[in-house]
Backbone as a ProteinNet text record, in pm:
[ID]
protein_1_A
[PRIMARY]
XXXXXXXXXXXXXXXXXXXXXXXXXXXXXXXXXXXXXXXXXXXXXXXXXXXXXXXXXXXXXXXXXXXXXXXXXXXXXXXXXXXXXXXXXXXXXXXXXXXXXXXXXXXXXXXXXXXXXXXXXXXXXXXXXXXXXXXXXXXXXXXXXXXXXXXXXXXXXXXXXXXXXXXXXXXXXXXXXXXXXXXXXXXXXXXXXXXXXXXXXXXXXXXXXXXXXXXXXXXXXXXXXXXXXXXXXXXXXXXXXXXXXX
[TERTIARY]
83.4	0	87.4	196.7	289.8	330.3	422.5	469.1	335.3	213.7	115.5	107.9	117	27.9	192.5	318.9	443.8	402.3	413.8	360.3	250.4	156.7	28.2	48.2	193.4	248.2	307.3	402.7	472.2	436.1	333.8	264.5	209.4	118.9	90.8	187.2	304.1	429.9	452.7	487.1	565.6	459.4	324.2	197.2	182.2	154.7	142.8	33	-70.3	-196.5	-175.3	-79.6	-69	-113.4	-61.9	-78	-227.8	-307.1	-451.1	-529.4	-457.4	-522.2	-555.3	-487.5	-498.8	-648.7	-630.1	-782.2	-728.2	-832.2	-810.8	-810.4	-894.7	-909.1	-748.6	-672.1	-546	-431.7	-497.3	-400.2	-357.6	-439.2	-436.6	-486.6	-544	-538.1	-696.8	-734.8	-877.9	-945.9	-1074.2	-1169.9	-1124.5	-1086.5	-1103	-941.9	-845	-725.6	-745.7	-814.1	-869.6	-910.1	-970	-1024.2	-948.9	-835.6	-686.1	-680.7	-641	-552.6	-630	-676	-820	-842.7	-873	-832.3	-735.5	-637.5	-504.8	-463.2	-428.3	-413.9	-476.3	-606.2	-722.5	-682.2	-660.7	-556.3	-526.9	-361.2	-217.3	-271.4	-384.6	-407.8	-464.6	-520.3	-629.3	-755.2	-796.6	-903.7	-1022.9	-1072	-1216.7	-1284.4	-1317.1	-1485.1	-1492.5	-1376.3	-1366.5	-1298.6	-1223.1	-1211.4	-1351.5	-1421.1	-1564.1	-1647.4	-1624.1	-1684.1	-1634.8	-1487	-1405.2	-1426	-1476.5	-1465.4	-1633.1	-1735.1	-1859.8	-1877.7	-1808.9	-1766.5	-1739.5	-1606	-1538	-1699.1	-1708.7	-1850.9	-1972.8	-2016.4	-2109.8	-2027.3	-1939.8	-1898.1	-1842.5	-1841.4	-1866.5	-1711.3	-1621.8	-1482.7	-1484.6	-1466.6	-1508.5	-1448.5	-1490.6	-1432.6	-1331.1	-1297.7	-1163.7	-1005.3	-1081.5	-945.5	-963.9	-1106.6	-1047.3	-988.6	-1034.8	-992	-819.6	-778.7	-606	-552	-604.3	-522.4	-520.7	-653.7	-626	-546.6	-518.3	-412.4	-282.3	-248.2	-109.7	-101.4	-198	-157.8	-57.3	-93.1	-25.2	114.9	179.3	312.6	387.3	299.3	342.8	293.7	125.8	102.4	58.5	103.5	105.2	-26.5	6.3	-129.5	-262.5	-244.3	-340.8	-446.9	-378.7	-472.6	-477.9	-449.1	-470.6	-610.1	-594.5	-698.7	-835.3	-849.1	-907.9	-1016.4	-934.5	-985.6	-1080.5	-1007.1	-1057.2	-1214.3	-1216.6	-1304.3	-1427.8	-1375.3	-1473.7	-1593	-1446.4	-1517.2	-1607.1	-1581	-1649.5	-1788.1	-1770.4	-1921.1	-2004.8	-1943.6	-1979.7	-2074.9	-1983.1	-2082.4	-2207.2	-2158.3	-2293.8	-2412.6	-2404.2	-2496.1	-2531.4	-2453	-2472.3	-2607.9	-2519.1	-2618.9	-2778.8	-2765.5	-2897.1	-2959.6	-2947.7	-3012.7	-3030.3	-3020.9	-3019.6	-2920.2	-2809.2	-2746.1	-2617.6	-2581.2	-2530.7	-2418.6	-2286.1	-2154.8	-2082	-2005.1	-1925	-1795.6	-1769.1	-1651.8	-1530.2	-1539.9	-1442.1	-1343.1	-1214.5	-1196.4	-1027.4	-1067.8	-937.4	-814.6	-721.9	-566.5	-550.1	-470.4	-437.7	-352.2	-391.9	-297.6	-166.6	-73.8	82.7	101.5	201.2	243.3	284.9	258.5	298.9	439.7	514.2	675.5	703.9	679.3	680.5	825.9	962.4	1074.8	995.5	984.6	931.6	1057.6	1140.5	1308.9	1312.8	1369.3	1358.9	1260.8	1107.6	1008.9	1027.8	1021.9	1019.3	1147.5	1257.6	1386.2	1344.6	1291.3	1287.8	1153.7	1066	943.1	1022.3	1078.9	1174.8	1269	1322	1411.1	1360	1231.7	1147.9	1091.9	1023.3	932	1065.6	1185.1	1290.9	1357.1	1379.5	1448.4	1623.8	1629	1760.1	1821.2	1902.3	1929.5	1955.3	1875.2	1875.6	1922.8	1950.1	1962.9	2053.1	2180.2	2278.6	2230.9	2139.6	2091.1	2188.9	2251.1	2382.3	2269.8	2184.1	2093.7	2127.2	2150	2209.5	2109.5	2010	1934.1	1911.6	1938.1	1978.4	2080.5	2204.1	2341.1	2316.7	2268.2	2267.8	2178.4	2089.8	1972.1	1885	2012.3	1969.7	1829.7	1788.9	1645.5	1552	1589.4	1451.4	1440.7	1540.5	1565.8	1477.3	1499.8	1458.8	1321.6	1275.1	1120.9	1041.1	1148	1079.8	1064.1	1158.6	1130.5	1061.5	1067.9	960.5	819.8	823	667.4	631.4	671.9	571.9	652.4	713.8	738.5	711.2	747.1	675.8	531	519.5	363.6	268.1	289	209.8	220.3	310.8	308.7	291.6	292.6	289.3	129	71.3	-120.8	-185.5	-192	-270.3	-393.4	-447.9	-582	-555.7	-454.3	-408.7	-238.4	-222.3	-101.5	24.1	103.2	191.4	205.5	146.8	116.8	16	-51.4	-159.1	-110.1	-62.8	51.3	95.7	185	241.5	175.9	75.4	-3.8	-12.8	-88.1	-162.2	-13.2	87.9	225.5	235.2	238.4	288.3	131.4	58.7	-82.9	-97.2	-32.4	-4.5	88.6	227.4	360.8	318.7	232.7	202.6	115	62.9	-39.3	38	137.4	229.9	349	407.6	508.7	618.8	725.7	844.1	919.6	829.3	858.4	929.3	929.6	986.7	1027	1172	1294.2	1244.8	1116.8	1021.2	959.7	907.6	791	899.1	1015.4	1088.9	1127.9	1138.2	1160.7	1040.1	926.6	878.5	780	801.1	762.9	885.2	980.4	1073	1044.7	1038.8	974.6	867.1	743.2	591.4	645.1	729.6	771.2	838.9	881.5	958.8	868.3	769.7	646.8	572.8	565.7	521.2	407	410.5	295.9	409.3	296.5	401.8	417.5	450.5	455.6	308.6	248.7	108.2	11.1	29.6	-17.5	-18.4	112.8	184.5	114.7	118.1	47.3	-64.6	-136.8	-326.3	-323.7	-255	-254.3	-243.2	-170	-148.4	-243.7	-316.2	-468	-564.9	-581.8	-675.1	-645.1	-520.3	-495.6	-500.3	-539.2	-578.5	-749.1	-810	-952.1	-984.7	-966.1	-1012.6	-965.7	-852.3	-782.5	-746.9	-666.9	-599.8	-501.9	-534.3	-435	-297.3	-268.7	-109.7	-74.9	-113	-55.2	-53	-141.6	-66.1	26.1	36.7	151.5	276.4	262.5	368.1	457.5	329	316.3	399.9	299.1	348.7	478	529	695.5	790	757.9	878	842.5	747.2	725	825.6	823	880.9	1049.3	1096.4	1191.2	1230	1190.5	1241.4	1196.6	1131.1	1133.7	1259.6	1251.9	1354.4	1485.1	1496.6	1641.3	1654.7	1523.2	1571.5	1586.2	1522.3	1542.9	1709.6	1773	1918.2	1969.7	1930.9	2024.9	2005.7	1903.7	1949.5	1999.5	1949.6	2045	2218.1	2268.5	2387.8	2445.6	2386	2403.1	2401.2	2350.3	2341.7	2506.5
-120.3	0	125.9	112.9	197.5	272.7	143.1	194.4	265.2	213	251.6	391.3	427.1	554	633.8	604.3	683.5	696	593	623	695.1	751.2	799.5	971.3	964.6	1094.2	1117.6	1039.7	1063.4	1110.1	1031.9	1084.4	1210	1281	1384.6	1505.9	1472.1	1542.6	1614.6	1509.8	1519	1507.6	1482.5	1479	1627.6	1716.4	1810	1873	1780	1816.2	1874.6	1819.7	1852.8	2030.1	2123.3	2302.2	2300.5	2199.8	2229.4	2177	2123.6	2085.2	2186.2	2335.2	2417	2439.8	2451.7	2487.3	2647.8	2747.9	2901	2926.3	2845.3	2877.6	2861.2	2757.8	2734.7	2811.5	2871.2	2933.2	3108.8	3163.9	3225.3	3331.3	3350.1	3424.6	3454.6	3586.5	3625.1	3628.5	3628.3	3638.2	3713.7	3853.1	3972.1	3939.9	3861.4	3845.6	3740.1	3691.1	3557.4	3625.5	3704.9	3805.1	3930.9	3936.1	4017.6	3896.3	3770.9	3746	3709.5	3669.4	3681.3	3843.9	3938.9	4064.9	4102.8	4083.8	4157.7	4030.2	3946.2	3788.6	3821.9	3897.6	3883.2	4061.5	4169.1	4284.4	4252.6	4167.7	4191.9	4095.7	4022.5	3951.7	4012.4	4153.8	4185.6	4136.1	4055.6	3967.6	3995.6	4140.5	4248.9	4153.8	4035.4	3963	3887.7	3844.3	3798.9	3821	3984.8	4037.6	4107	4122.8	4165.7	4064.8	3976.6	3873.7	3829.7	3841.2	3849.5	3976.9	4101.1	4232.1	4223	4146.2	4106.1	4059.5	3915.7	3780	3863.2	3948	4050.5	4114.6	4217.5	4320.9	4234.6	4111.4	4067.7	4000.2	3955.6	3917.3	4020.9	4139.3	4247.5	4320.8	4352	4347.5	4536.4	4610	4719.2	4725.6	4896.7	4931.8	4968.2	5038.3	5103.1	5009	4877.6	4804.5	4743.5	4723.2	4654.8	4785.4	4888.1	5006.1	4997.1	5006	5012.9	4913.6	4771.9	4700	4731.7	4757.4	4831.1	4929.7	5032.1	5140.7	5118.2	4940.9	4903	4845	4801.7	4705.6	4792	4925.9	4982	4981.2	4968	4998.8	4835.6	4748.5	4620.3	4521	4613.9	4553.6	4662.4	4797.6	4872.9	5003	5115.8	5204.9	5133.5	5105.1	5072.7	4956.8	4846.1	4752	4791.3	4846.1	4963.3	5045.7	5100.9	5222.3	5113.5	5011.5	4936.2	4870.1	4814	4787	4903.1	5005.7	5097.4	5141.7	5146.4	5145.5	5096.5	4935.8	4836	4818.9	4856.1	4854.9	4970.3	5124.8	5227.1	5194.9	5101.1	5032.4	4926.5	4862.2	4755.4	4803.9	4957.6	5007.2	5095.7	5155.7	5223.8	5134.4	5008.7	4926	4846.3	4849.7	4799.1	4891.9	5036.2	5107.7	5131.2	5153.7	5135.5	5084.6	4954.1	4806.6	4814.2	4946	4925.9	4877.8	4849.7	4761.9	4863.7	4905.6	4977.9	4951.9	4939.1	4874.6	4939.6	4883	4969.6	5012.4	5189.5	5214.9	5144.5	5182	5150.4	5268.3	5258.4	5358.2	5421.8	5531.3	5600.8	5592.5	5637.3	5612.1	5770.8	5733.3	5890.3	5989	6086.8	6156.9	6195.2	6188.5	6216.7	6335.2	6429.5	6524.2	6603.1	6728.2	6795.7	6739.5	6777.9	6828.1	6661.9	6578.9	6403	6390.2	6359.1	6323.1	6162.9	6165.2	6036.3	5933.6	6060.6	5939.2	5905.5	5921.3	5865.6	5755.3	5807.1	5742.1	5603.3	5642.9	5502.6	5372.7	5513.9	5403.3	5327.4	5381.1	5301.7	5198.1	5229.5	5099.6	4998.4	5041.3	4912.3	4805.8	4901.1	4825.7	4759.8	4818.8	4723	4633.4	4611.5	4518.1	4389.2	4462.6	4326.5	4284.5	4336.7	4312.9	4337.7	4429.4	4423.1	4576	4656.3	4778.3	4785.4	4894.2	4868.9	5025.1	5083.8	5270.1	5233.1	5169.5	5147.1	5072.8	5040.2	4920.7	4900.6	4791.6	4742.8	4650.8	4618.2	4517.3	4611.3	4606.4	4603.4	4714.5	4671.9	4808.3	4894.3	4928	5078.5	5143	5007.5	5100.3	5167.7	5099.2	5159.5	5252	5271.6	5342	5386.1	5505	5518.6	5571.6	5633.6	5718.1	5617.8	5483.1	5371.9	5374.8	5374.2	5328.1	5411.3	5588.6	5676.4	5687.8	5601.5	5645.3	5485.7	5388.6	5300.4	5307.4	5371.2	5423.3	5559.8	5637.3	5758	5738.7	5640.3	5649	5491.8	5375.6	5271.2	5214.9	5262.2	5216.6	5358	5450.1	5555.6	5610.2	5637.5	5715.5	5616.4	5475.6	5328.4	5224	5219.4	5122.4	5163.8	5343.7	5391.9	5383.7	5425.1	5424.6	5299.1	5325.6	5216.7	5150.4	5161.8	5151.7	4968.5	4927.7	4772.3	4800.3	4635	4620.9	4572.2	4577.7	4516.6	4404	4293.6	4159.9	4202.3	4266.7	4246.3	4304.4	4390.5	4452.2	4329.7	4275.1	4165	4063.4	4010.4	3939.1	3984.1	4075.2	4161.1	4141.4	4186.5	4162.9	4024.3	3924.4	3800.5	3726.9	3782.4	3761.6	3822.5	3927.5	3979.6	3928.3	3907.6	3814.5	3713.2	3632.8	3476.5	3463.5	3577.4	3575.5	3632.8	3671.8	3742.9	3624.1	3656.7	3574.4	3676.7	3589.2	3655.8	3724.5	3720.4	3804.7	3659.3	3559.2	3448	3455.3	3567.7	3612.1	3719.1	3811.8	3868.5	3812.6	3715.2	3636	3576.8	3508.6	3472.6	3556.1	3707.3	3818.3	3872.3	3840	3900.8	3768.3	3675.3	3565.4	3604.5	3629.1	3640.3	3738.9	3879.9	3996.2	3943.7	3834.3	3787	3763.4	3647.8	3595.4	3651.2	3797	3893.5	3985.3	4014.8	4059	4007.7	3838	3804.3	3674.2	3678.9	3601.7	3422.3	3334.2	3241.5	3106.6	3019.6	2922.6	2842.7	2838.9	2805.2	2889.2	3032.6	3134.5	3131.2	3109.3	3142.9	2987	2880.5	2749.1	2779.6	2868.7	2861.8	2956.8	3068.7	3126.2	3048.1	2978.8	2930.4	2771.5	2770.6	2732.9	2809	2904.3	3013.3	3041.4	3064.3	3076.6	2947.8	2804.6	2699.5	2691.8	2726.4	2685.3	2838	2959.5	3108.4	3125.1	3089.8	3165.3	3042.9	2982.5	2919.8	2800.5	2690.2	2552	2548.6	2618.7	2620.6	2739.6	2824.4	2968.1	2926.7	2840	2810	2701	2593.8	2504.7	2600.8	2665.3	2819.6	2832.4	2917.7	2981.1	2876.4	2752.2	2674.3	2623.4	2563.7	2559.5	2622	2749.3	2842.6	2882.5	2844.8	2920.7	2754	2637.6	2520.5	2579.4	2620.8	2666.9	2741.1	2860.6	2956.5	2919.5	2846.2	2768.8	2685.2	2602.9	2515.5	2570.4	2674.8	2784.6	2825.2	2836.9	2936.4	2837.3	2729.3	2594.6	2570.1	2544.5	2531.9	2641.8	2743.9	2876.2	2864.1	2767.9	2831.6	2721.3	2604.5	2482.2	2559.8	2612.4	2644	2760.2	2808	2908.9	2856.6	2740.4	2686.4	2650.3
0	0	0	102	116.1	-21.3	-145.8	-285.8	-354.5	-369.3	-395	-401.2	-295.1	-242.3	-281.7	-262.3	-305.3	-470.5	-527.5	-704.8	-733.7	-647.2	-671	-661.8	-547.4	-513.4	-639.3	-667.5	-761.2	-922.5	-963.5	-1061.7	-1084.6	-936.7	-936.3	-994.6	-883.3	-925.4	-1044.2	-1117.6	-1232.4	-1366.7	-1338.4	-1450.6	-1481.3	-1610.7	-1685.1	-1608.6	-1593.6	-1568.7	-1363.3	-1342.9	-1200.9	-1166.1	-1296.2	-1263	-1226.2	-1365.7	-1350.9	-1257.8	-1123.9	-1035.5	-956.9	-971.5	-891.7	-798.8	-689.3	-636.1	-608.8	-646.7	-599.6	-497.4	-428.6	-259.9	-210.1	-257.3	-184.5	-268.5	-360.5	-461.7	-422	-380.2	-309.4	-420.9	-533.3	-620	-608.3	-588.3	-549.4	-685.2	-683.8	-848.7	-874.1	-841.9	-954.3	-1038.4	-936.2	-1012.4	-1130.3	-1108.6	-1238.6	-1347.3	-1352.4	-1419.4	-1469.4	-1459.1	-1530.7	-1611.1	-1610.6	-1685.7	-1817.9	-1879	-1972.3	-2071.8	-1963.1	-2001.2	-2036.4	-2009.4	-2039	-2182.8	-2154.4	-2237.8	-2401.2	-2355.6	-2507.2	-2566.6	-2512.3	-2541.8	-2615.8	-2527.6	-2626.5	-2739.3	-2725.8	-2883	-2993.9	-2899.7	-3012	-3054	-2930.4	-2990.5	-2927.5	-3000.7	-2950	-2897.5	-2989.4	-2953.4	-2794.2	-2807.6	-2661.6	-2578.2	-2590.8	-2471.3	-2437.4	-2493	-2488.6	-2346.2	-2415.8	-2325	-2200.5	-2206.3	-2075.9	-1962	-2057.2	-1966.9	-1908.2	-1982.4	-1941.8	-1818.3	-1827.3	-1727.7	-1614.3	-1619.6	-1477.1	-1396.5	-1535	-1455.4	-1380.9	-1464	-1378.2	-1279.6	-1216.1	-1113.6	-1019	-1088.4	-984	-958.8	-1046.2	-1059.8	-1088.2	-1017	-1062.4	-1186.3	-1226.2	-1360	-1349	-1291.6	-1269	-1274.8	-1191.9	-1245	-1311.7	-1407.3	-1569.8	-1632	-1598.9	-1716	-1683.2	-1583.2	-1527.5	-1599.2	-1621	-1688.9	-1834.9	-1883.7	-2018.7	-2077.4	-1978.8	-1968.7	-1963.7	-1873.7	-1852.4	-1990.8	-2072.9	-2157.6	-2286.5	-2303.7	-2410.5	-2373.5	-2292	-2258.3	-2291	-2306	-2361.6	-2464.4	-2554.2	-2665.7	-2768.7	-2749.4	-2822.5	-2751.9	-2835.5	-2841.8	-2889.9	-3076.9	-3091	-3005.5	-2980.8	-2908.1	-2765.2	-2660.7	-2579.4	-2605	-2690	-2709.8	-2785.5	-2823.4	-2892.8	-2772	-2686.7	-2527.5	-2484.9	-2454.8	-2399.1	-2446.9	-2560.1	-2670.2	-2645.2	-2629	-2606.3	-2510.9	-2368.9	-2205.7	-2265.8	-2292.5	-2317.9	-2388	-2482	-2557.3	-2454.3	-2407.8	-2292	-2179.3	-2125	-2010.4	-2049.2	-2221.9	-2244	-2268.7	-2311.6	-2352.5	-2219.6	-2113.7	-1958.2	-1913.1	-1896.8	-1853.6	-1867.8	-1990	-2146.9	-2074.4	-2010.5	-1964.1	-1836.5	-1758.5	-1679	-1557.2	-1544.4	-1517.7	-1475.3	-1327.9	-1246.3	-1203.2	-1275.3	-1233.8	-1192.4	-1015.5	-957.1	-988.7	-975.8	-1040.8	-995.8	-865	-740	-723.9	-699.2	-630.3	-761.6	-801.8	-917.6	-840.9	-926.1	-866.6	-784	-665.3	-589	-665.7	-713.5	-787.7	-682.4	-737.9	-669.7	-663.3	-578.2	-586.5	-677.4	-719.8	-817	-872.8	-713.6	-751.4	-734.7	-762.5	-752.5	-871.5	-839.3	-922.4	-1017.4	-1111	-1188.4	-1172.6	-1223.8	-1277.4	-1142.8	-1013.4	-898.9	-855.1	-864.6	-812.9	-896.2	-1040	-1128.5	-1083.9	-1067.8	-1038.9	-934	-810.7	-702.1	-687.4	-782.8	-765.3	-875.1	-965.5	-1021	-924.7	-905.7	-779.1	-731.7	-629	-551.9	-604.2	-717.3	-801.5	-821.1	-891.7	-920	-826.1	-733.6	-582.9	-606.2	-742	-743.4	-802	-730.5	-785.4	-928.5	-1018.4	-1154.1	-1180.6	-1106.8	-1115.5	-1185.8	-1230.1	-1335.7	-1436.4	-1535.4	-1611.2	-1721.8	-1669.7	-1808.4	-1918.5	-1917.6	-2035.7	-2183.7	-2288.7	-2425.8	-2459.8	-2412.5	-2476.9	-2411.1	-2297.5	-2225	-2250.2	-2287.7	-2320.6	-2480	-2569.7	-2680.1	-2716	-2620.2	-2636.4	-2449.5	-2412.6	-2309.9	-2236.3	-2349.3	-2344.1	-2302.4	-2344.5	-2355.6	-2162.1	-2087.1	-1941.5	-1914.2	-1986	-1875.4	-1877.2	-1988.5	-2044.3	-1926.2	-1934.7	-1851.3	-1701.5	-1647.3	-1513.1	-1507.5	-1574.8	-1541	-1588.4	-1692.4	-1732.1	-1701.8	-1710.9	-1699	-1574.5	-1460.7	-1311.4	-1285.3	-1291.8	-1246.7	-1272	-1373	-1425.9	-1361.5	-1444.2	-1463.4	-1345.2	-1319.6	-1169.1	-1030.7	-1037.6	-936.8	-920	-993.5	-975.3	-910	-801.3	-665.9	-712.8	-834.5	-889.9	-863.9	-880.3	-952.3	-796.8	-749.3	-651	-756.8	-690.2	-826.6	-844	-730.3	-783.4	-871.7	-892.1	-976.5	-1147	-1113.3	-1280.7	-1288.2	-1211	-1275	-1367.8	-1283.3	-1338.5	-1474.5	-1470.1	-1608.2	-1738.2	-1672.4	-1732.4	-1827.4	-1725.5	-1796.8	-1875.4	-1801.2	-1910	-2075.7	-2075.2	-2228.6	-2301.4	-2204.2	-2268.8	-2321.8	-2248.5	-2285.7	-2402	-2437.2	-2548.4	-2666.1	-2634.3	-2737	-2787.9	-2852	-2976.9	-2954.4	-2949.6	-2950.7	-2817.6	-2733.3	-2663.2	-2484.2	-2508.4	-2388	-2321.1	-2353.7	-2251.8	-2158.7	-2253.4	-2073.3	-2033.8	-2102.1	-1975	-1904	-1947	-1781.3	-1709.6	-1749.8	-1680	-1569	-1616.3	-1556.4	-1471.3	-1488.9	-1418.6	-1273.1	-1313.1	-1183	-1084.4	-1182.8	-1095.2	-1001.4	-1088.3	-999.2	-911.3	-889.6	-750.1	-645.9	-682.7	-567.5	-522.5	-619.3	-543.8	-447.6	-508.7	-394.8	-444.2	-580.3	-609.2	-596.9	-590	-487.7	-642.6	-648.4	-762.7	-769.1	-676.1	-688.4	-803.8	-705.2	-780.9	-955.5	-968.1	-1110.4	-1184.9	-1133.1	-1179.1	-1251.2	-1094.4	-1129.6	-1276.3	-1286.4	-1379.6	-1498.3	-1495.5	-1611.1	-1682.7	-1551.2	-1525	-1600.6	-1564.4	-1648.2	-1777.1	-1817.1	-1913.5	-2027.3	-1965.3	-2046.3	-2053.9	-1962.8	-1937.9	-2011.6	-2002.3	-2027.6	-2160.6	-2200.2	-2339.6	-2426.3	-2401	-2531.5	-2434.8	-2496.8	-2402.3	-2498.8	-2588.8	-2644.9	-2564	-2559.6	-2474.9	-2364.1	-2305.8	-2138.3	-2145	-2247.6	-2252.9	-2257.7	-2327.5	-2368.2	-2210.7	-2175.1	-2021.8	-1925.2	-1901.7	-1828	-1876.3	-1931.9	-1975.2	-1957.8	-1976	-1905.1	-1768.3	-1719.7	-1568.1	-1516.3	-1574.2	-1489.9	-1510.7	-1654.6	-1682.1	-1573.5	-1528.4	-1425.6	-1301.9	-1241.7	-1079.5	-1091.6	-1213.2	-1205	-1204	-1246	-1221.8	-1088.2	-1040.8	-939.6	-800	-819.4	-712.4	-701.1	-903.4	-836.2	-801.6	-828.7	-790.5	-596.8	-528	-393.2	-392.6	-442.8	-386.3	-387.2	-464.5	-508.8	-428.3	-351	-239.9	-96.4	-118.7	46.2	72.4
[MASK]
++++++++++++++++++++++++++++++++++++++++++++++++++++++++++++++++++++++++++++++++++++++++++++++++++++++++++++++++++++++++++++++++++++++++++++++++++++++++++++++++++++++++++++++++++++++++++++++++++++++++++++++++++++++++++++++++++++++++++++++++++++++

């Protein structure tokens, strides 16, 4: 009975299907976060009809507007203006035809506007820092050195302008983050980037599983094979990296 029940462990383990066992309750990931990744995921795809239906799904489950609109706002800084403003568009058609009907959806609560005299380049530098857990005020990566403007535009405007707005936590940007990566092409070497950032925020490997849960049952089961493969890729890095420090 003993080997039994060890092979029964064991299978779980190491079976594909093991992410999609996720239960949310133990995952720790609340509805309205289930409800980013779908949104943000159907964005960076461009795919009006059923982010339509995804931004539906959120409102009747009661997800205010304000933070579907925030993730729509984060999404241009990683799938462009146009599909950005395309979203925006949509929700904007969604609530007039909500309303029409009757149908009264809570805003919730806007982002605190910051201080006039608020340094961006500072502020941005230092929610970077914090988000990666690693001083970046020097950024040696290839494309800051050759193109320093890109750094200053990413810490003053999308860690400063964009990550600073409380509307969304930064586990929750994150999320929204690797939910657009994973729906996107080409782009791998940030989703392991920013799968790493998730986990210094705070979102835990469960978390990052269930996601990639949703993203098979909500969006597309090749985009979470995608997803899930490199999220084993970067646990599995980062397991030997402490083994290798002990």
């Amino acid at each position: 009975m003993r080997i039994i029940t060890v092979l029964i462990s064991t299978i779980i383990l190491i079976c594909p299907a093991h992410a999609g066992a996720a239960d949310p309750a133990k995952s720790g990931l609340s509805e309205e976060q289930t409800h980013i990744v779908p949104i943000a995921a159907f964005t960076a795809a461009g795919d009006i009809e059923k982010l339509e239906a995804a931004i539906t799904e959120a409102l009747d489950a009661g997800v205010p507007v304000y933070d579907i609109r925030e993730v729509l706002i984060q999404m241009y800084a990683y799938a462009g203006f146009p599909r950005s403003l395309n979203a925006l568009t949509a929700l904007a058609d969604i609530l007039e035809t909500r309303e029409a009907s009757g149908i009264e959806d809570r805003l919730g609560e806007d982002a605190t506007p910051l201080p006039e005299d608020t340094d961006m380049n500072a502020l941005g530098n230092d929610v970077r820092n914090q988000i990666t857990g690693r001083d970046m005020t020097t950024n040696s990566a290839k494309y800051a050195q050759i193109a320093p403007v890109i750094d200053v535009y990413l810490k003053e405007h999308l860690f400063g302008d964009i990550f600073s707005r409380d509307v969304l936590t930064h586990q929750e940007r994150e999320l929204a983050t690797i939910s657009a990566l994973a729906a996107m092409s080409g782009v791998e070497a940030q989703l392991r980037g920013h799968y790493r950032v998730s986990l210094t925020t705070g979102l835990t490997p469960e978390q990052l599983y269930h996601f990639t849960d949703i993203l098979r049952d909500r969006v597309d089961p090749q985009t979470a094979a995608k997803a899930q493969r490199i999220l084993e890729e970067v646990l599995q890095a980062r397991t030997e990296q402490g083994a290798s420090n002990e």
